[in-house]
Tab-separated table of C-alpha atoms in Angstrom:
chain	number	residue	atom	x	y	z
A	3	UNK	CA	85.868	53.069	159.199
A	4	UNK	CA	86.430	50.357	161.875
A	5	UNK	CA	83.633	48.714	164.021
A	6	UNK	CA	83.163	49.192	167.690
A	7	UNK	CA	85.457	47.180	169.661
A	8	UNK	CA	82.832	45.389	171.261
A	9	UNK	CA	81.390	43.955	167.571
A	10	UNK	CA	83.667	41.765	165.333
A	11	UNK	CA	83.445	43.003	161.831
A	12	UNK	CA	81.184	41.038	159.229
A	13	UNK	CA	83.500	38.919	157.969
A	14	UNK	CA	83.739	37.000	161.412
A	15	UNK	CA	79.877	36.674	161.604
A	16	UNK	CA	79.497	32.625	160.835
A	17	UNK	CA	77.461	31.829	157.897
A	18	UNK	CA	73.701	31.203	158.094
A	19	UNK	CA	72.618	28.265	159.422
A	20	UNK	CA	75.860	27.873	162.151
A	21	UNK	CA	76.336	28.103	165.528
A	22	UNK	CA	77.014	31.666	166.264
A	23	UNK	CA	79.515	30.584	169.251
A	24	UNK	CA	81.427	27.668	167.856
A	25	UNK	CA	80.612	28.297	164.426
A	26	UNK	CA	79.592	24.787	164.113
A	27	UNK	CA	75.852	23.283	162.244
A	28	UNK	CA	72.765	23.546	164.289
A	29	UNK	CA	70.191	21.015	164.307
A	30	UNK	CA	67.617	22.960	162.945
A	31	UNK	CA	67.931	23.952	158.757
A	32	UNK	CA	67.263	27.316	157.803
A	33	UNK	CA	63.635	27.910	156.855
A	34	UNK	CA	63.828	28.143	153.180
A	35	UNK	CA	63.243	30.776	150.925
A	36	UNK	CA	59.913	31.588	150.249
A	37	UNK	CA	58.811	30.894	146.587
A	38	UNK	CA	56.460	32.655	144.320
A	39	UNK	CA	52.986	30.511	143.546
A	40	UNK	CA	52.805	29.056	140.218
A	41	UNK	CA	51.341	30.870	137.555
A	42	UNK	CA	51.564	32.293	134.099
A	43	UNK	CA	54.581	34.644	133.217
A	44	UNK	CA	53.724	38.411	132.701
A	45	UNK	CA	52.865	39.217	129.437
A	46	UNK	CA	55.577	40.746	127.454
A	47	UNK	CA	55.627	44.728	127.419
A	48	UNK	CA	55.653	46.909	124.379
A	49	UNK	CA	56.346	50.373	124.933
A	50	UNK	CA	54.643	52.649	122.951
A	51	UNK	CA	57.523	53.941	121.522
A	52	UNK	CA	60.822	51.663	121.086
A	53	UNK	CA	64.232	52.900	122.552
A	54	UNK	CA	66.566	54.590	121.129
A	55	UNK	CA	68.834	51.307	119.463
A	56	UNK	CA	71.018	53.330	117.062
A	57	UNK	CA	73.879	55.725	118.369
A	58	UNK	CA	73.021	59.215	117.220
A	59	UNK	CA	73.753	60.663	113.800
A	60	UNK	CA	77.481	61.948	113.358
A	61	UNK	CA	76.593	65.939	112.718
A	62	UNK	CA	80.602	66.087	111.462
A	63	UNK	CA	80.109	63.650	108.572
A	64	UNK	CA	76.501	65.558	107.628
A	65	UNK	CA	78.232	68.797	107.576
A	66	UNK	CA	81.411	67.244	105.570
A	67	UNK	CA	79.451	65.951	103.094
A	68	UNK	CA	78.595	67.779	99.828
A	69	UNK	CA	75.301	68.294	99.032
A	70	UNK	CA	73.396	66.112	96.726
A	71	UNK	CA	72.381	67.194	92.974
A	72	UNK	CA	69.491	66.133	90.852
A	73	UNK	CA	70.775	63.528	88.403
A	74	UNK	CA	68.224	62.063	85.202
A	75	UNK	CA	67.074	58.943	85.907
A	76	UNK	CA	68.233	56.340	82.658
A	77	UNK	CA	65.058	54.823	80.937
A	78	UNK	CA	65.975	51.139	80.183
A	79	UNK	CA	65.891	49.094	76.950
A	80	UNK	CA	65.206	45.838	75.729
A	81	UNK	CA	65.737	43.062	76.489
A	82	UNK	CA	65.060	43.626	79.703
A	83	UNK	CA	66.411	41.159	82.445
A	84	UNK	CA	63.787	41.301	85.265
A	85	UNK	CA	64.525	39.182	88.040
A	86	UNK	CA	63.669	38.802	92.122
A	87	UNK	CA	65.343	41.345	93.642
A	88	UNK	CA	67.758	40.460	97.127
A	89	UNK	CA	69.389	41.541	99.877
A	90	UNK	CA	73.053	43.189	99.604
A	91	UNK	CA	74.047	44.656	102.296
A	92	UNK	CA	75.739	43.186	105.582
A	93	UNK	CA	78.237	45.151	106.937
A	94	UNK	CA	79.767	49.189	106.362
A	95	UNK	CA	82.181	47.442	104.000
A	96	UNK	CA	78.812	47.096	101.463
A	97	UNK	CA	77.497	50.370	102.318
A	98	UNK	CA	80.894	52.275	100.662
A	99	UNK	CA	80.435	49.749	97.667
A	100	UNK	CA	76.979	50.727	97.484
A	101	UNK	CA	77.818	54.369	98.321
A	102	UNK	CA	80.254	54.083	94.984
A	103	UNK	CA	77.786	52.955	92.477
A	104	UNK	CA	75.891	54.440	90.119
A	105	UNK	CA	72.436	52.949	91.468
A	106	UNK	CA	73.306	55.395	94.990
A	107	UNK	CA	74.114	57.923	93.162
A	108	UNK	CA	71.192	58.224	90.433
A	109	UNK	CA	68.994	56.846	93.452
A	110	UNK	CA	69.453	59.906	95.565
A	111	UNK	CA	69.627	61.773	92.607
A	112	UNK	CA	65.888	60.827	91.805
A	113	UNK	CA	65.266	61.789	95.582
A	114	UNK	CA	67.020	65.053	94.823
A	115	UNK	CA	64.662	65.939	91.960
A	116	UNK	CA	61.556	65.029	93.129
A	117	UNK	CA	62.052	67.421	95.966
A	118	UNK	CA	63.165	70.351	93.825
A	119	UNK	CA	59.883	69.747	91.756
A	120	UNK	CA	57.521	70.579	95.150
A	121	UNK	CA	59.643	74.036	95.879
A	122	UNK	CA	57.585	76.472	96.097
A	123	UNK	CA	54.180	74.862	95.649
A	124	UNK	CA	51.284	74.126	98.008
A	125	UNK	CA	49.983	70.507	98.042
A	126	UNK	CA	46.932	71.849	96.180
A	127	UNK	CA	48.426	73.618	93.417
A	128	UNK	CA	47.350	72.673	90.000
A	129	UNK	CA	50.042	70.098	88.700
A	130	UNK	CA	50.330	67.392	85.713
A	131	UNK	CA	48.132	64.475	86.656
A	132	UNK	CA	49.245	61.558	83.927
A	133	UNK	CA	46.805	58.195	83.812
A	134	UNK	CA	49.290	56.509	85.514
A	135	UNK	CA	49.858	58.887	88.348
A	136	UNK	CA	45.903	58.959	88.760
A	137	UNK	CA	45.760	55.143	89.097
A	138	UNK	CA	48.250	54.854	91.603
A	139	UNK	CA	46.619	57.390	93.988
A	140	UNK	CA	43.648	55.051	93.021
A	141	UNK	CA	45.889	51.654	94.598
A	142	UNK	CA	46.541	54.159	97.724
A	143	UNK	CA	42.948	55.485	98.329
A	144	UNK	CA	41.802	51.524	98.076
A	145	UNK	CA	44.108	50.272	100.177
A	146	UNK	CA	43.009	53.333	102.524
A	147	UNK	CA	39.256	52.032	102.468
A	148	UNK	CA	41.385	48.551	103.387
A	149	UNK	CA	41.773	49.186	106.636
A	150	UNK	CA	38.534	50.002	107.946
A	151	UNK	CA	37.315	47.324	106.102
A	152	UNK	CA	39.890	44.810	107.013
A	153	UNK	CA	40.348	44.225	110.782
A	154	UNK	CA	43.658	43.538	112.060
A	155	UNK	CA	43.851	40.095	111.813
A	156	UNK	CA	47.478	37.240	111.788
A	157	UNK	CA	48.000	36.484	108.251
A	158	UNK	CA	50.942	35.494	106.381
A	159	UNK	CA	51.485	36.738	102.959
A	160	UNK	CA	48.524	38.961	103.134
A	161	UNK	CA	49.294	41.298	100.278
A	162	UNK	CA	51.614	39.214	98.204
A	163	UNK	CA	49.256	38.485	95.385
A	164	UNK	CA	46.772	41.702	95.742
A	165	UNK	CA	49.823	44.068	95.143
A	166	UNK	CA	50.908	42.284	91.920
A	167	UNK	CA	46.949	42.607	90.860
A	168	UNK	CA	46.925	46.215	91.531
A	169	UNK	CA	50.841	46.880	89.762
A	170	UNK	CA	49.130	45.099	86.766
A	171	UNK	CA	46.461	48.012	86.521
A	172	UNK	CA	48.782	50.722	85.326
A	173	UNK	CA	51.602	48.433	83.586
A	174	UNK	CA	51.646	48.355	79.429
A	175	UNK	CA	52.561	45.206	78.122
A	176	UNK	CA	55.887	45.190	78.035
A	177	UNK	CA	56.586	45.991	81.480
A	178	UNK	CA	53.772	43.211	82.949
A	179	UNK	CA	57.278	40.572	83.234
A	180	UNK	CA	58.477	43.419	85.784
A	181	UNK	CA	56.248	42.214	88.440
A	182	UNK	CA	58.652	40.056	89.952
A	183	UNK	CA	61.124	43.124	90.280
A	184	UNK	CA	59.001	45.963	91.584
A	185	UNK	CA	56.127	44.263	93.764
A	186	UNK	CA	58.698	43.752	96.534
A	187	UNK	CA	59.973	47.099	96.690
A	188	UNK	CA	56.164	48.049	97.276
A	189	UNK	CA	55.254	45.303	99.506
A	190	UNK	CA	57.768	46.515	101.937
A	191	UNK	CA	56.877	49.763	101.961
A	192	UNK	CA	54.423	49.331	104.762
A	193	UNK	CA	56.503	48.125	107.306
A	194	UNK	CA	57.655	44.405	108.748
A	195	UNK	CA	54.563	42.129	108.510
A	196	UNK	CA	56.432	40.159	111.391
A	197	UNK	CA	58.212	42.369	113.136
A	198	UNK	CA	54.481	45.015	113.122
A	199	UNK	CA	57.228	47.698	112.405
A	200	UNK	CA	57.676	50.672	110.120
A	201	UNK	CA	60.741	53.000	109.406
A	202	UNK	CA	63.155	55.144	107.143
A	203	UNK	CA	64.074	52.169	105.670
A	204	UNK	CA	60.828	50.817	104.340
A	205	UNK	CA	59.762	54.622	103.227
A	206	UNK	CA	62.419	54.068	101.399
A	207	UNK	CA	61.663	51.008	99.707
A	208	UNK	CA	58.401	53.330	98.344
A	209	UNK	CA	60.953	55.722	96.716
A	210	UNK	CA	63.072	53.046	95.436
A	211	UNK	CA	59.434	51.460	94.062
A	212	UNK	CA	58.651	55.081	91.913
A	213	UNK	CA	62.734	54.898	90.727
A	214	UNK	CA	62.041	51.707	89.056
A	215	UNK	CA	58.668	53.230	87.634
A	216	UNK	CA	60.812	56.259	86.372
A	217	UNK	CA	63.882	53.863	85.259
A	218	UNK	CA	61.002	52.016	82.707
A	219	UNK	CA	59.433	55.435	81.663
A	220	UNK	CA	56.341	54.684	83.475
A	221	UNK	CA	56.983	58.008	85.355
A	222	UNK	CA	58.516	60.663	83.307
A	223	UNK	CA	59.900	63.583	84.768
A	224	UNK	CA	56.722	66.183	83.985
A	225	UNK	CA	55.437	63.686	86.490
A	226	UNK	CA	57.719	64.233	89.626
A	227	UNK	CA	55.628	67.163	90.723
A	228	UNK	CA	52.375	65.072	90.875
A	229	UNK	CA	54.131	62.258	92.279
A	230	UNK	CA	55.374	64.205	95.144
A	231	UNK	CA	52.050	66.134	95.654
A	232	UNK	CA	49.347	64.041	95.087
A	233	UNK	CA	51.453	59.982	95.406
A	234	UNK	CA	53.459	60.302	98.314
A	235	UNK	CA	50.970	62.815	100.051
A	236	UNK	CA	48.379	59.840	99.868
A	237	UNK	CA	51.504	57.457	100.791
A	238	UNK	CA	52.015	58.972	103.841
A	239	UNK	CA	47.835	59.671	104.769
A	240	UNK	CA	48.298	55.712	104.673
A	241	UNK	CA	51.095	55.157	106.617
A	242	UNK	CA	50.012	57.359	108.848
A	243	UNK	CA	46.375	55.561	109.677
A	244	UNK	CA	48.660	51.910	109.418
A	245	UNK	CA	50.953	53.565	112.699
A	246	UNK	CA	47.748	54.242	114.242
A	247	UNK	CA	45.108	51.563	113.608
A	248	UNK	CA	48.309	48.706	113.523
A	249	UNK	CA	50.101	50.205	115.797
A	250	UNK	CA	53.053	50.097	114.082
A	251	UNK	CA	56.330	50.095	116.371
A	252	UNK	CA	59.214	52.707	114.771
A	253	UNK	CA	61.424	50.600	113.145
A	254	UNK	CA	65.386	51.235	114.117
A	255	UNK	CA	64.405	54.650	115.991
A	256	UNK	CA	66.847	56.377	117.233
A	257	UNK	CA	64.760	57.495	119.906
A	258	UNK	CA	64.886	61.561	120.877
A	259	UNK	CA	67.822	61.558	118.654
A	260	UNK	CA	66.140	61.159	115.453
A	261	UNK	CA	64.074	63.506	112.783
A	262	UNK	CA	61.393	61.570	113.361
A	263	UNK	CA	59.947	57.779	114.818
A	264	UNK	CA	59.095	56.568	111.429
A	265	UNK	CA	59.387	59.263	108.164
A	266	UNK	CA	61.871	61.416	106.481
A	267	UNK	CA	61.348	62.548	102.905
A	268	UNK	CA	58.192	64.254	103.791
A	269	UNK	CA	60.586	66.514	106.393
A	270	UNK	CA	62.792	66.863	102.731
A	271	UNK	CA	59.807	67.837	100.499
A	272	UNK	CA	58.115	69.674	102.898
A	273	UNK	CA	61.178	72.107	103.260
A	274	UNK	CA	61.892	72.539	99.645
A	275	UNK	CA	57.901	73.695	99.135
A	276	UNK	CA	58.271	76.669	102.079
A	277	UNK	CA	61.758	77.913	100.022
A	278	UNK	CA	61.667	81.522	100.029
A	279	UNK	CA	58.061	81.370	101.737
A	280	UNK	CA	57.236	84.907	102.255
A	281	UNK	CA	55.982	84.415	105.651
A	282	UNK	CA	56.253	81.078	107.423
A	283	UNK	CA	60.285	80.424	108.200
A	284	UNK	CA	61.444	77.373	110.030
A	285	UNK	CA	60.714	78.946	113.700
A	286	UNK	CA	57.102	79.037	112.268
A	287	UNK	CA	56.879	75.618	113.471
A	288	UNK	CA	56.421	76.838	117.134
A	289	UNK	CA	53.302	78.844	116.132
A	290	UNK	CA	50.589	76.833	116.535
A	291	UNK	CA	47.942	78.708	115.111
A	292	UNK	CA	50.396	78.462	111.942
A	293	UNK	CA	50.443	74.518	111.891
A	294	UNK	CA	46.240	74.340	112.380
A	295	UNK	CA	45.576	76.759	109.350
A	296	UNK	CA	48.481	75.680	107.086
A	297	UNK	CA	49.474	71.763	108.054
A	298	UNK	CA	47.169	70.490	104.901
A	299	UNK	CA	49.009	72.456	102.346
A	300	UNK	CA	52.479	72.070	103.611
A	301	UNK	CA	54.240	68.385	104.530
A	302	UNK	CA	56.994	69.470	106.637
A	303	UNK	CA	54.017	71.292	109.293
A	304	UNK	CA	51.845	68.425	108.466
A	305	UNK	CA	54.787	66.193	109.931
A	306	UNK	CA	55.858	68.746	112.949
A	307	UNK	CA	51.680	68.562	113.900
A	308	UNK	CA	51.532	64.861	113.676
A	309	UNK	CA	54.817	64.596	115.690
A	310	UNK	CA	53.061	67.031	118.354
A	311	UNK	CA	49.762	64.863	118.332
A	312	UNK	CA	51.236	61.890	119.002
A	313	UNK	CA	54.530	62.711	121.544
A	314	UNK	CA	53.496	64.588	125.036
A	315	UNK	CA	55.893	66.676	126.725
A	316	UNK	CA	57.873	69.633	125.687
A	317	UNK	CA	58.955	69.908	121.991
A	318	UNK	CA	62.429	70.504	122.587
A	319	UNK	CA	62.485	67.739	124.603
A	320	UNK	CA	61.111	64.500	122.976
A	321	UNK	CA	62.404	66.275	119.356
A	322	UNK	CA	65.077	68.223	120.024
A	323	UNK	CA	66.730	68.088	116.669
A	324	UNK	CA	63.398	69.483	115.044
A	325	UNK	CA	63.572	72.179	117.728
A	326	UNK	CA	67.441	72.716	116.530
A	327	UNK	CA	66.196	73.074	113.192
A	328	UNK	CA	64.207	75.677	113.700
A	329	UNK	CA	66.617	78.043	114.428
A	330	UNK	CA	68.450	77.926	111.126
A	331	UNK	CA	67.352	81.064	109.284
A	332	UNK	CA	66.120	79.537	106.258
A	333	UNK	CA	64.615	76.797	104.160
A	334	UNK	CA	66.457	76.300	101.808
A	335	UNK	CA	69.348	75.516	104.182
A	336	UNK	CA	67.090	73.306	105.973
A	337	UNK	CA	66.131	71.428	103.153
A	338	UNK	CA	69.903	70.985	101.701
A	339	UNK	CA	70.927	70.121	105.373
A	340	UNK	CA	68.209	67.261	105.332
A	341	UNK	CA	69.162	65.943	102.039
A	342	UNK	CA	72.523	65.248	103.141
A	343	UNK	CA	71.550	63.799	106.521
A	344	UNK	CA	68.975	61.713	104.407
A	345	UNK	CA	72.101	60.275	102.819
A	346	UNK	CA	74.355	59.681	106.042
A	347	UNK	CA	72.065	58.890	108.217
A	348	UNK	CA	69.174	56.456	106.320
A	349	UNK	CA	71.172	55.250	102.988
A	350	UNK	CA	74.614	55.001	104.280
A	351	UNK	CA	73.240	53.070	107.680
A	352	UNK	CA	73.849	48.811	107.848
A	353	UNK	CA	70.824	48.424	110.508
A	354	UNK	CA	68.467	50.082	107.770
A	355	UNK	CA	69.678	49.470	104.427
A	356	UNK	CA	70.462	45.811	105.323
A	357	UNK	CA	66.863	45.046	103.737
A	358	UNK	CA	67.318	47.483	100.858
A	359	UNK	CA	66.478	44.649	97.378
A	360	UNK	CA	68.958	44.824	94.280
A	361	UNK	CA	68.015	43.747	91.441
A	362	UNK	CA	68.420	44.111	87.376
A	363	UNK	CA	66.652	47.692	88.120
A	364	UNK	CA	69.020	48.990	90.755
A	365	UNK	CA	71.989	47.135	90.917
A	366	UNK	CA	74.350	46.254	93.430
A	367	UNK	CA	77.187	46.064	90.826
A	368	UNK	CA	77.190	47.979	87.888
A	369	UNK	CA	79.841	48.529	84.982
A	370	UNK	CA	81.037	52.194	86.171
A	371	UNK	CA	81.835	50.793	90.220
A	372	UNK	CA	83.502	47.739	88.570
A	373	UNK	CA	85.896	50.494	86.233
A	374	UNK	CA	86.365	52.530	88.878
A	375	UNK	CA	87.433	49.801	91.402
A	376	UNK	CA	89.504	48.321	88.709
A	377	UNK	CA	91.193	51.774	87.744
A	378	UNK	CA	91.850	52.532	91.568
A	379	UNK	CA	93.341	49.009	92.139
A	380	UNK	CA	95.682	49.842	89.118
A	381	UNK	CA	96.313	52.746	89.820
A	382	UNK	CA	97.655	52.068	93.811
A	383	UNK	CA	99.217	49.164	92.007
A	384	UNK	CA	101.531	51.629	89.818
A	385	UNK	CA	101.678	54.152	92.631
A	386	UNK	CA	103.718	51.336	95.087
A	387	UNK	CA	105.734	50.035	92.152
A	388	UNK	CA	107.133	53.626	91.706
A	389	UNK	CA	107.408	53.850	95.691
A	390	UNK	CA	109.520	50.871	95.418
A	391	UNK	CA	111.173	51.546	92.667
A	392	UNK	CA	112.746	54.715	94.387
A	393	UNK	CA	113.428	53.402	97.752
A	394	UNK	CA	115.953	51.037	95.919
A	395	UNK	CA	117.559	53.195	93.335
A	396	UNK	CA	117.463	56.348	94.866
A	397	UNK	CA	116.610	59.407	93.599
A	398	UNK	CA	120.267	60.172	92.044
């Protein structure tokens, strides 16, 4: 569109500060810019809850991929090697040599069986309560009684030397040099002391914690039903009062995307106990009457309440994939479905298992990925020799 004849277009208006006929300076400067007065910088903001900073989940790669079996988790045997566990993983390249060991495998495995121990049980059905299992509930329920009696407060290395105390309460003798392996995996699992976070990844680090309890036969497997039922029940009672009284951010959430801000394996065990629930199918979620009465008996509604509690708005909106979940017709697809997005979406992701610890107790190498690399490297190696060989002689 042109301008009026009788105004030049804007390009022929003279700069600020010029004569508007000649084009020339004019005495006078341009007033200048006014300027805000000096004073402190806003303080930074912290939503409530963080943005969605991971792309969503691929749905293709969860439905390609087979679903995980229960595997027995290998007692160990002197002389045991015990050492500070580190950091492994940097980049997707480490996540497939991670997703090829033996450690990922038996890992998710352990995982695999835990959950199949809770199917078909309330939270409050009678179950095998060893010494061992008793005294860690013990740790959880003081810790518990922690935070009302310990204010939030800045200080580093708060827990460092109190967790080793309480490990040493449960440990025989010959497992008391394991400290320096296991108290990390527990330390982390409640959340980034620096960061004020919690995720996935350090729920995790609490399963990865009872694996290296099971891999010394501290935890046997008449245990796994207790540990799920009356352990990570008071587990997640903690966490859950931490995210509230800390105000723990969600730690790599991927926002409306995601199961859930800051927990999965409860979503996993809490399936597996409503399998072939006479009553209460996944839909049942939308019933509120059905998550009041029966939330304290079953995780997965305990989790679906909490989620309600603490996100306003439509359900289907701010959780939509716990909304699509409830239309599949039954639990034990559900729960199969979450183990394998457990595995694609939490241990085969760099941004979370990036501060996943290896150690002598889970490895980051082991003797069957170093065969198996060394077979397929032999193998391509024979497979292009013979390629080569018949591109030059022919196939007369």
């Amino acid at each position: 569109m042109e301008p009026p004849k009788d105004q030049p277009p804007s390009s022929a208006y003279p700069p600020s500060g010029s004569c508007n006929n000649c084009g020339g300076p004019t005495i006078s400067e341009p007033a200048p810019q006014a300027s805000l007065p000096d004073m402190s910088p806003p303080p930074n903001y912290r939503p409530i809850r963080a943005p969605a900073i991971n792309v969503p989940h691929n749905p293709q790669a969860i439905i390609l991929s087979p679903v995980p079996h229960a595997e027995k988790v290998p007692v160990v045997t002197p002389p045991y090697q015990f050492q500070r566990p580190v950091k492994r993983i940097h980049s997707p390249d480490d996540i497939r040599r991670f997703q090829e060991s033996a450690s990922f495998k038996n890992f998710l495995g352990f995982v695999v069986s835990l959950s199949e121990s809770i199917d078909g049980h309330k939270i409050a059905d009678p179950c095998h309560v060893s010494p061992t299992v008793a005294t860690i509930v013990s740790i959880l329920e003081t810790l518990l009684r922690w935070i009302d009696e310990i204010p939030p407060v800045p200080m580093s290395s708060r827990y460092g030397n109190i967790s080793k105390a309480l490990v040493h309460e449960f440990l025989p003798d010959e497992f008391k040099e394991s400290t320096i392996e296991i108290v990390p995996y527990l330390f982390d699992s409640f959340g980034n002391a620096s960061r004020i976070d919690y995720g996935t990844g350090h729920e995790t680090n609490f399963a990865a914690w009872l694996y290296c309890l099971a891999k010394m036969g501290i935890i046997k497997e008449e245990d796994y039903h207790a540990v799920v039922a009356r352990v990570f029940v008071k587990y997640l009672e903690l966490m859950r009062k931490l995210q509230m009284v800390y105000c723990l951010e969600p730690a790599g959430s991927h926002g409306v995307w995601g199961l859930d801000d800051y927990h999965f394996l409860p979503f996993i065990f809490g399936s597996s106990q409503l399998i072939d629930h006479k009553y209460m199918k996944p839909k049942s979620i939308h019933n509120d009457d059905i998550l009041d009465n029966f939330s304290s008996e079953y995780m997965y509604l305990s989790c679906i309440g909490f989620v309600k509690k603490v996100k306003k708005g439509l359900f289907a909106e701010h959780s939509p994939l716990l909304d699509d979940i409830s239309g599949v017709p039954n639990w034990k697809k559900v729960n199969s479905g979450l183990l394998k997005m457990y595995k694609v979406d939490v241990l085969q992701k760099v941004p979370i298992m990036q501060h996943f610890l290896f150690g002598w107790l889970i490895k980051w190498y082991d003797s069957s990925f170093v065969l198996s690399r060394f077979l397929s490297i032999v193998t391509s190696g024979c497979i292009m020799w013979f390629v080569d060989w018949v591109l030059y002689h022919g196939t007369d």
